[in-house]
Coordinates of C-alpha atoms in Angstrom, one line a residue:
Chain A
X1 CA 132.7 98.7 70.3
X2 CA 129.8 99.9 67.7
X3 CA 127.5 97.7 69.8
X4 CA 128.6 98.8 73.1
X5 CA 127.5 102.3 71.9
X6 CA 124.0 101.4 71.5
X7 CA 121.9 101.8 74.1
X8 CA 119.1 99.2 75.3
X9 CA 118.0 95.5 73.6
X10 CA 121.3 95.0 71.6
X11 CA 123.6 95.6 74.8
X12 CA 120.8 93.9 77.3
X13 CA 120.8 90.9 74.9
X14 CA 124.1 90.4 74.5
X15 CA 125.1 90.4 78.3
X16 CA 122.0 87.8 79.1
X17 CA 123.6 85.9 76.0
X18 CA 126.8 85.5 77.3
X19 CA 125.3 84.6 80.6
X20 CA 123.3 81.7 78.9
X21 CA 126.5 80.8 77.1
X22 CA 129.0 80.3 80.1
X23 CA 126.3 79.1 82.3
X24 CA 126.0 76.0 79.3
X25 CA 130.3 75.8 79.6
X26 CA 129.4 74.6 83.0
X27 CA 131.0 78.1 84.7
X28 CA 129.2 79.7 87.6
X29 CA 127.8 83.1 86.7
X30 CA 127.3 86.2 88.3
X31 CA 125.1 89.1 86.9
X32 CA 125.6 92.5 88.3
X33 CA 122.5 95.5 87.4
X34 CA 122.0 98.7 88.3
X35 CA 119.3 99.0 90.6
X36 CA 119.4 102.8 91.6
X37 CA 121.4 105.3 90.6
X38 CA 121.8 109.8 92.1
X39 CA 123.5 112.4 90.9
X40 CA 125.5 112.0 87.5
X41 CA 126.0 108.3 87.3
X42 CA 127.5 107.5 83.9
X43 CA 125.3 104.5 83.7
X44 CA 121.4 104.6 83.6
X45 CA 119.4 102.1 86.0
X46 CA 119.1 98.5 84.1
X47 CA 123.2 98.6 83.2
X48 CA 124.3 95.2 83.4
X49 CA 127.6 93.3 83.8
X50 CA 128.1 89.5 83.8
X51 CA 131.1 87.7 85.1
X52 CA 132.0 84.4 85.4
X53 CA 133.9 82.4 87.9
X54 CA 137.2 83.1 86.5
X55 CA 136.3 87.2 86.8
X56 CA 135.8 87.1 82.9
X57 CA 133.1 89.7 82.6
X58 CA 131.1 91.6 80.3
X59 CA 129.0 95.0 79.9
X60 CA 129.5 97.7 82.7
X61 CA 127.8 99.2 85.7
X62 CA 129.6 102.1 85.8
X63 CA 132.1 104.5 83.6
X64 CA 134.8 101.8 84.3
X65 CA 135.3 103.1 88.0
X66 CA 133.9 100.4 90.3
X67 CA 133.6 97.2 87.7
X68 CA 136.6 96.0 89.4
X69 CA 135.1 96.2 92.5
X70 CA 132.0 94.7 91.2
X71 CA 133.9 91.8 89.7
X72 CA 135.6 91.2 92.8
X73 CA 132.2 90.7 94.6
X74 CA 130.8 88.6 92.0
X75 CA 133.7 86.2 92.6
X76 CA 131.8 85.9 96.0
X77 CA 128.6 85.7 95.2
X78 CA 129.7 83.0 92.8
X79 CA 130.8 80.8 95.3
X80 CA 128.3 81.6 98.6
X81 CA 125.5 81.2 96.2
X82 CA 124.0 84.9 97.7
X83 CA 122.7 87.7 96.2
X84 CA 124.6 91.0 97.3
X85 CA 123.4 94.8 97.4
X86 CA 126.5 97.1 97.0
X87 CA 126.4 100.7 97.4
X88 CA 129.6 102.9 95.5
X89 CA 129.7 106.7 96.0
X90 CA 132.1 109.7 97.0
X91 CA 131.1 109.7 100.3
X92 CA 131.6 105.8 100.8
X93 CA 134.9 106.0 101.2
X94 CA 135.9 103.1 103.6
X95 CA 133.1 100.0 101.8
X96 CA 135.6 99.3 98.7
X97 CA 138.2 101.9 98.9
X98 CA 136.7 103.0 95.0
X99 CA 134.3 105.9 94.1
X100 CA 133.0 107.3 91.4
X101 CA 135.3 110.3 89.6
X102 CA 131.8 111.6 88.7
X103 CA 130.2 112.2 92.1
X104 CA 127.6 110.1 91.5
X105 CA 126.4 107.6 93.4
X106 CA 124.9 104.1 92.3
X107 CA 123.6 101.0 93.9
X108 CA 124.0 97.7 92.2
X109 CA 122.8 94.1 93.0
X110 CA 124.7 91.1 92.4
X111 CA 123.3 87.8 92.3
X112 CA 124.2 84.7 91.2
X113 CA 123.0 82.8 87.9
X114 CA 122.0 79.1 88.8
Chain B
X1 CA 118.9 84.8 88.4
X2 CA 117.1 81.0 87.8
X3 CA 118.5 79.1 84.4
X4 CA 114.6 79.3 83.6
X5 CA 113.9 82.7 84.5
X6 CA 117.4 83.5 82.0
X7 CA 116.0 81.1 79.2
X8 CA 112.4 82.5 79.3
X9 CA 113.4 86.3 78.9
X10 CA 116.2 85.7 76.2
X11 CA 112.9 84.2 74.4
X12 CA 111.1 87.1 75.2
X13 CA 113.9 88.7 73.7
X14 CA 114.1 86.8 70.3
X15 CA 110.5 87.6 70.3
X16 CA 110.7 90.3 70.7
X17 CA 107.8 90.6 73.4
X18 CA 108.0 93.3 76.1
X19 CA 108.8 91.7 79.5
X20 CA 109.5 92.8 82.8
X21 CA 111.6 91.4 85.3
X22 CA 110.5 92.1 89.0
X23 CA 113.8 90.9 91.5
X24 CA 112.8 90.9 95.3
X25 CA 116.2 92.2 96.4
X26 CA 116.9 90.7 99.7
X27 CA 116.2 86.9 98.6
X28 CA 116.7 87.0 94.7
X29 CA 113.3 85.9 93.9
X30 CA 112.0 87.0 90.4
X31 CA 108.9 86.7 88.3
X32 CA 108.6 87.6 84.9
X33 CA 105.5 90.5 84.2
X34 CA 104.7 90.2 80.3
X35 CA 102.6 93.9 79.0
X36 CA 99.3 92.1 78.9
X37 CA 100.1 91.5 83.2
X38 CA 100.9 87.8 82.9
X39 CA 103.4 86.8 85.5
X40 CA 105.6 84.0 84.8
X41 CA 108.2 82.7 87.9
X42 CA 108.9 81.9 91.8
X43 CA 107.9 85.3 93.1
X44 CA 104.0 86.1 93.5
X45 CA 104.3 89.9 92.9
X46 CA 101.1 91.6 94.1
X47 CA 98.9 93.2 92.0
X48 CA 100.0 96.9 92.8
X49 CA 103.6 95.0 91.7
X50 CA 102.4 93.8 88.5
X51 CA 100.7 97.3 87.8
X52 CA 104.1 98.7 88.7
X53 CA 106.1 96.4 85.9
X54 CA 103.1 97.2 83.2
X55 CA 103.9 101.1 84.0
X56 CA 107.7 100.5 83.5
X57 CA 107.3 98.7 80.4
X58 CA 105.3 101.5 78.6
X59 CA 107.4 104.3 80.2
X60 CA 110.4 102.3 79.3
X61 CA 112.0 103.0 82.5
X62 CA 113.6 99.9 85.1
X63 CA 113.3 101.5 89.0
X64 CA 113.2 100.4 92.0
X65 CA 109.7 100.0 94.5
X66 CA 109.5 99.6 97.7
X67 CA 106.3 97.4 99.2
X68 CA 106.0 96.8 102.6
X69 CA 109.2 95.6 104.4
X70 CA 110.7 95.0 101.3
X71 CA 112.5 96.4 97.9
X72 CA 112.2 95.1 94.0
X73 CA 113.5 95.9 91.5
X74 CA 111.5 96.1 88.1
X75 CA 113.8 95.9 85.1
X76 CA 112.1 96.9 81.8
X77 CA 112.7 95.6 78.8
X78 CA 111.3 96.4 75.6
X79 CA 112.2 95.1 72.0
X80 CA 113.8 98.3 70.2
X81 CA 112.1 101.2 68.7
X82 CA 111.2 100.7 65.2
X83 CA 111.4 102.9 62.2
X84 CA 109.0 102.8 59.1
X85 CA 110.2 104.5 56.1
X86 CA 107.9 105.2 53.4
X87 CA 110.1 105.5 50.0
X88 CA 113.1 104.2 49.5
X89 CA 114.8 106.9 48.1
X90 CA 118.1 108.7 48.7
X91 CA 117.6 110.4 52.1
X92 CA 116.3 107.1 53.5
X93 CA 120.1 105.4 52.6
X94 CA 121.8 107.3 55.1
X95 CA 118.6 107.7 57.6
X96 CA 119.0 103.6 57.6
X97 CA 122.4 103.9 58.4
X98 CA 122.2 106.2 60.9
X99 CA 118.9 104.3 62.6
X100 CA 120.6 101.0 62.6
X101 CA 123.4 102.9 64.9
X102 CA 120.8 104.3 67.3
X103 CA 119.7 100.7 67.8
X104 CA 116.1 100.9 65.6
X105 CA 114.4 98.3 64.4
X106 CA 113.5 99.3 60.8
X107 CA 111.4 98.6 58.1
X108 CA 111.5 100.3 54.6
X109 CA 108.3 100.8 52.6
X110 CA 108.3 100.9 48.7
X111 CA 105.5 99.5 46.0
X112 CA 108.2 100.6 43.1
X113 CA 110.1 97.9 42.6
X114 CA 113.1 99.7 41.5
X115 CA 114.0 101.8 44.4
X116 CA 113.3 99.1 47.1
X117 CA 116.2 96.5 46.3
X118 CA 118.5 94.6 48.3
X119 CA 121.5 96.2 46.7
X120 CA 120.7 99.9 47.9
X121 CA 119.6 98.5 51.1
X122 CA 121.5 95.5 52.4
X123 CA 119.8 93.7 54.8
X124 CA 117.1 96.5 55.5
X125 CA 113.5 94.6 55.6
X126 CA 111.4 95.9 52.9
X127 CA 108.2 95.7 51.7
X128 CA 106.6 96.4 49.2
X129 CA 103.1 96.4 49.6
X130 CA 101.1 99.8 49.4
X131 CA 101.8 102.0 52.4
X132 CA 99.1 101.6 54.5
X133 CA 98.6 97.7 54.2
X134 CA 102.1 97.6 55.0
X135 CA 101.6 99.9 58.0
X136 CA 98.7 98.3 58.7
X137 CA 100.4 94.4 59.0
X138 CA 103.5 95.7 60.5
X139 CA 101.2 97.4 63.3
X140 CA 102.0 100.9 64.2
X141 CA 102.7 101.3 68.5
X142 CA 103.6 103.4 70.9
X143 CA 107.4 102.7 70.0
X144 CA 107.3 103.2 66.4
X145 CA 108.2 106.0 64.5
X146 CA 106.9 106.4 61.0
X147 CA 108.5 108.8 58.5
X148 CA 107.3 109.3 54.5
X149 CA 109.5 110.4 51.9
X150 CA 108.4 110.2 48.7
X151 CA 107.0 113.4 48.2
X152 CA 104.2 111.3 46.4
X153 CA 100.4 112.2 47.8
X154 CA 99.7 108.6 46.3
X155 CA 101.9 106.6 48.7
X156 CA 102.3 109.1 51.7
X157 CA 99.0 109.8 52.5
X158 CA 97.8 106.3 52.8
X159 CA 100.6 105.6 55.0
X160 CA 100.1 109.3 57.2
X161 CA 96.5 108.3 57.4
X162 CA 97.4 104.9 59.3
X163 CA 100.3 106.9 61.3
X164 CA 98.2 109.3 62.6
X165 CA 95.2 106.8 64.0
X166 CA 97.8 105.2 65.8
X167 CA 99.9 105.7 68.7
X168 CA 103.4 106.2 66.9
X169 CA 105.6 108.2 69.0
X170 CA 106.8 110.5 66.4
X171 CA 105.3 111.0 62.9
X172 CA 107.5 113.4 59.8
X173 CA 106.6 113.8 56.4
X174 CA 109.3 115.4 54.0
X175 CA 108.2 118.1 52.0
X176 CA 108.2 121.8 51.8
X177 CA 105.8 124.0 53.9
X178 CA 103.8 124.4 50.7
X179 CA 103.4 120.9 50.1
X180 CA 102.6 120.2 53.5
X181 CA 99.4 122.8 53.4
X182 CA 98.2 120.8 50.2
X183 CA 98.9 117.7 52.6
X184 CA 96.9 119.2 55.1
X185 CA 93.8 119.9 53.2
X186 CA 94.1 116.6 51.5
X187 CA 94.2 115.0 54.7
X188 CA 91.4 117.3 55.9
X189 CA 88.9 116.7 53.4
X190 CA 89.4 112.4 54.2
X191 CA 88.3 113.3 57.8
X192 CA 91.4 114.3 59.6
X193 CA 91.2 117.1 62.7
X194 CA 93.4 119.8 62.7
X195 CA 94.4 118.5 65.5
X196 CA 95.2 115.0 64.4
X197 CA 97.1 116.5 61.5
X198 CA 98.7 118.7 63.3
X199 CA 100.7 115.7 65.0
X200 CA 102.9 115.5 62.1
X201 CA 106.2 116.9 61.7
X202 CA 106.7 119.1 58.8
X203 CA 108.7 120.7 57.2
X204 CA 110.4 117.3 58.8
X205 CA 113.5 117.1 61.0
X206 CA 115.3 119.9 63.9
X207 CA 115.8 123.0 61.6
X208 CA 119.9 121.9 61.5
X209 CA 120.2 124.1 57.8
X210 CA 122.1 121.1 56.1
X211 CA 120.4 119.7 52.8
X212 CA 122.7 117.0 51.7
X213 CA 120.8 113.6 52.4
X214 CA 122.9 112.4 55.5
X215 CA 122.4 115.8 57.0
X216 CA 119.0 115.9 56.3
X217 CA 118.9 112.5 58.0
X218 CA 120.1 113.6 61.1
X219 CA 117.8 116.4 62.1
X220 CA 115.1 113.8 60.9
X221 CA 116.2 111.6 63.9
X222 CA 117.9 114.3 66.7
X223 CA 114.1 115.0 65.8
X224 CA 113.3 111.8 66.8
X225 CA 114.9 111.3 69.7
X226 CA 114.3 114.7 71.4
X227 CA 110.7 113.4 70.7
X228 CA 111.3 110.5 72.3
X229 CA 112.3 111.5 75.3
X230 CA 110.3 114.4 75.5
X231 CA 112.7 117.6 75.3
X232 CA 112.1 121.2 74.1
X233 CA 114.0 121.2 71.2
X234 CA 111.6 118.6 69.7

């Protein structure tokens, strides 16, 4: 958890790490980032999550209120082979059915690693 | 993300090299934009692009540009901030500690022998050259903060005098306000401005009123950081 708690290169690396290291098990990856973020989002532009194709994941894009969702479309963009921009917020009620408690509002891009 | 565009920036990473990673957002193609404007990947970002990524890297802030029809994003990242201490003595035990948590990169400066050991300071990297050699080889940037605390003219000077002809982002000297005025006119009188001098924090640290060495510690780096990232209280 101490790591977690840092912000910046030790987080960064070790979510690009673990990306490296189940891409070389032969899983498929997904990395998930921040791209934009309004209001009081709980997690600065640049957050990152990985997850692999078993919905393992790593990191977070959010105060734990839409990584679910996240990991859900990484699944997805594991197997189309597609990157995906999503948009979470309290007025986007109806795209996942989850917002953020905060009343932020955050985009994040979901590609696959290959 | 490409296998080589992930292998390339984890050995950015591990050398700790600024890099910035520009994404195109509708197709997933990415280049790599290194500080000195080298681009390295599939995407041919444009020049204004590449300015764009250089900008991010010494703001130390990942956003998102639109160009045209489309949308990147520019993802910064820079090796950590780094922390030179000048004198290993007692405050700099818990300012270590402390750093280390923040996520700094630091280095501890000490030409005594006996205050700069591995046993005080597990796995801290030390040196101990004479301050400003050591300063000098470590090379002092925009993302370094140097602090000196051994109340010694003899080995903080040398070091302040390096600190303040570079672009450190933050530069504190322990000391009381009457030996920073003797600091001041020492500095002075080996070609120093006012001005240049005045760049350095002293009495060091937020005024937090603690005076035991961790305490002390923490307002030397809540000094830091609101330095860092430019608020009032610094």
């Amino acid at each position: 958890m101490a790591e977690n708690a840092v912000a910046g290169f030790e987080e960064a690396d070790e979510i690009l790490r673990q990306a490296a290291e189940w891409r070389a098990a032969g899983r498929g990856v997904a990395l998930a980032t921040v791209v934009s973020t309004w209001g009081s989002s709980p997690r600065a532009t640049g957050s990152q999550l990985v997850v692999d194709d078993t919905g393992a994941f790593r990191g977070s894009v959010s105060g734990g209120c839409i990584e679910g969702a996240v990991v859900l479309e990484a699944l997805e963009v594991i197997k189309e082979g597609k990157p995906r921009l999503l948009d979470f917020g309290v007025t986007d009620e109806q795209a996942w059915g989850v917002g953020l408690a905060c009343g932020g509002k955050v985009e994040v891009f979901v590609e696959p690693v290959a | 993300m490409k296998q080589a565009t992930l292998d390339a920036l984890l050995n950015a990473r591990a050398e700790k090299r600024a890099v910035a990673l520009v994404t195109e957002l509708a197709s997933a193609d990415e280049a790599l934009v290194f500080a000195d404007g080298r681009v390295e990947g599939d995407l041919a970002p444009t020049a204004e692009i590449v300015e764009q990524a250089r900008n991010a890297l010494r703001h130390n802030r990942s956003t998102s540009v639109v160009v045209g029809e489309r949308r990147y994003f520019i993802h910064a990242f820079n090796p950590p901030l780094r922390l030179v201490i000048v004198g290993a003595v007692h405050i700099a035990q818990p300012l270590v500690q402390m750093a280390r948590v923040l996520g700094y990169d630091i280095s501890l400066v000490d030409p005594r022998g006996a205050f700069a050991t591995a046993d005080r300071f597990p796995g801290v990297r030390l040196l101990d050259d004479w301050p400003d050699d050591a300063l000098n080889s470590l090379g002092i940037d925009a993302r370094t903060a140097v602090v000196t605390l051994t109340h010694d003219p003899k080995l903080d000077d040398p070091a302040l005098l390096v600190a303040l002809r570079s672009d450190a982002f933050y530069i504190g000297a322990l000391g009381s306000k009457r030996t920073h005025a003797s600091r001041r006119e020492r500095l002075s009188e080996q070609g120093m401005t006012e001005q240049e001098i005045a760049r350095i924090r002293a009495p060091i640290g937020l005024p937090l009123g603690g005076r035991a060495p961790a305490e002390i510690a923490l307002a030397i780096l809540a000094q830091m950081t609101a330095t860092l990232h430019g608020s009032e209280l610094a």
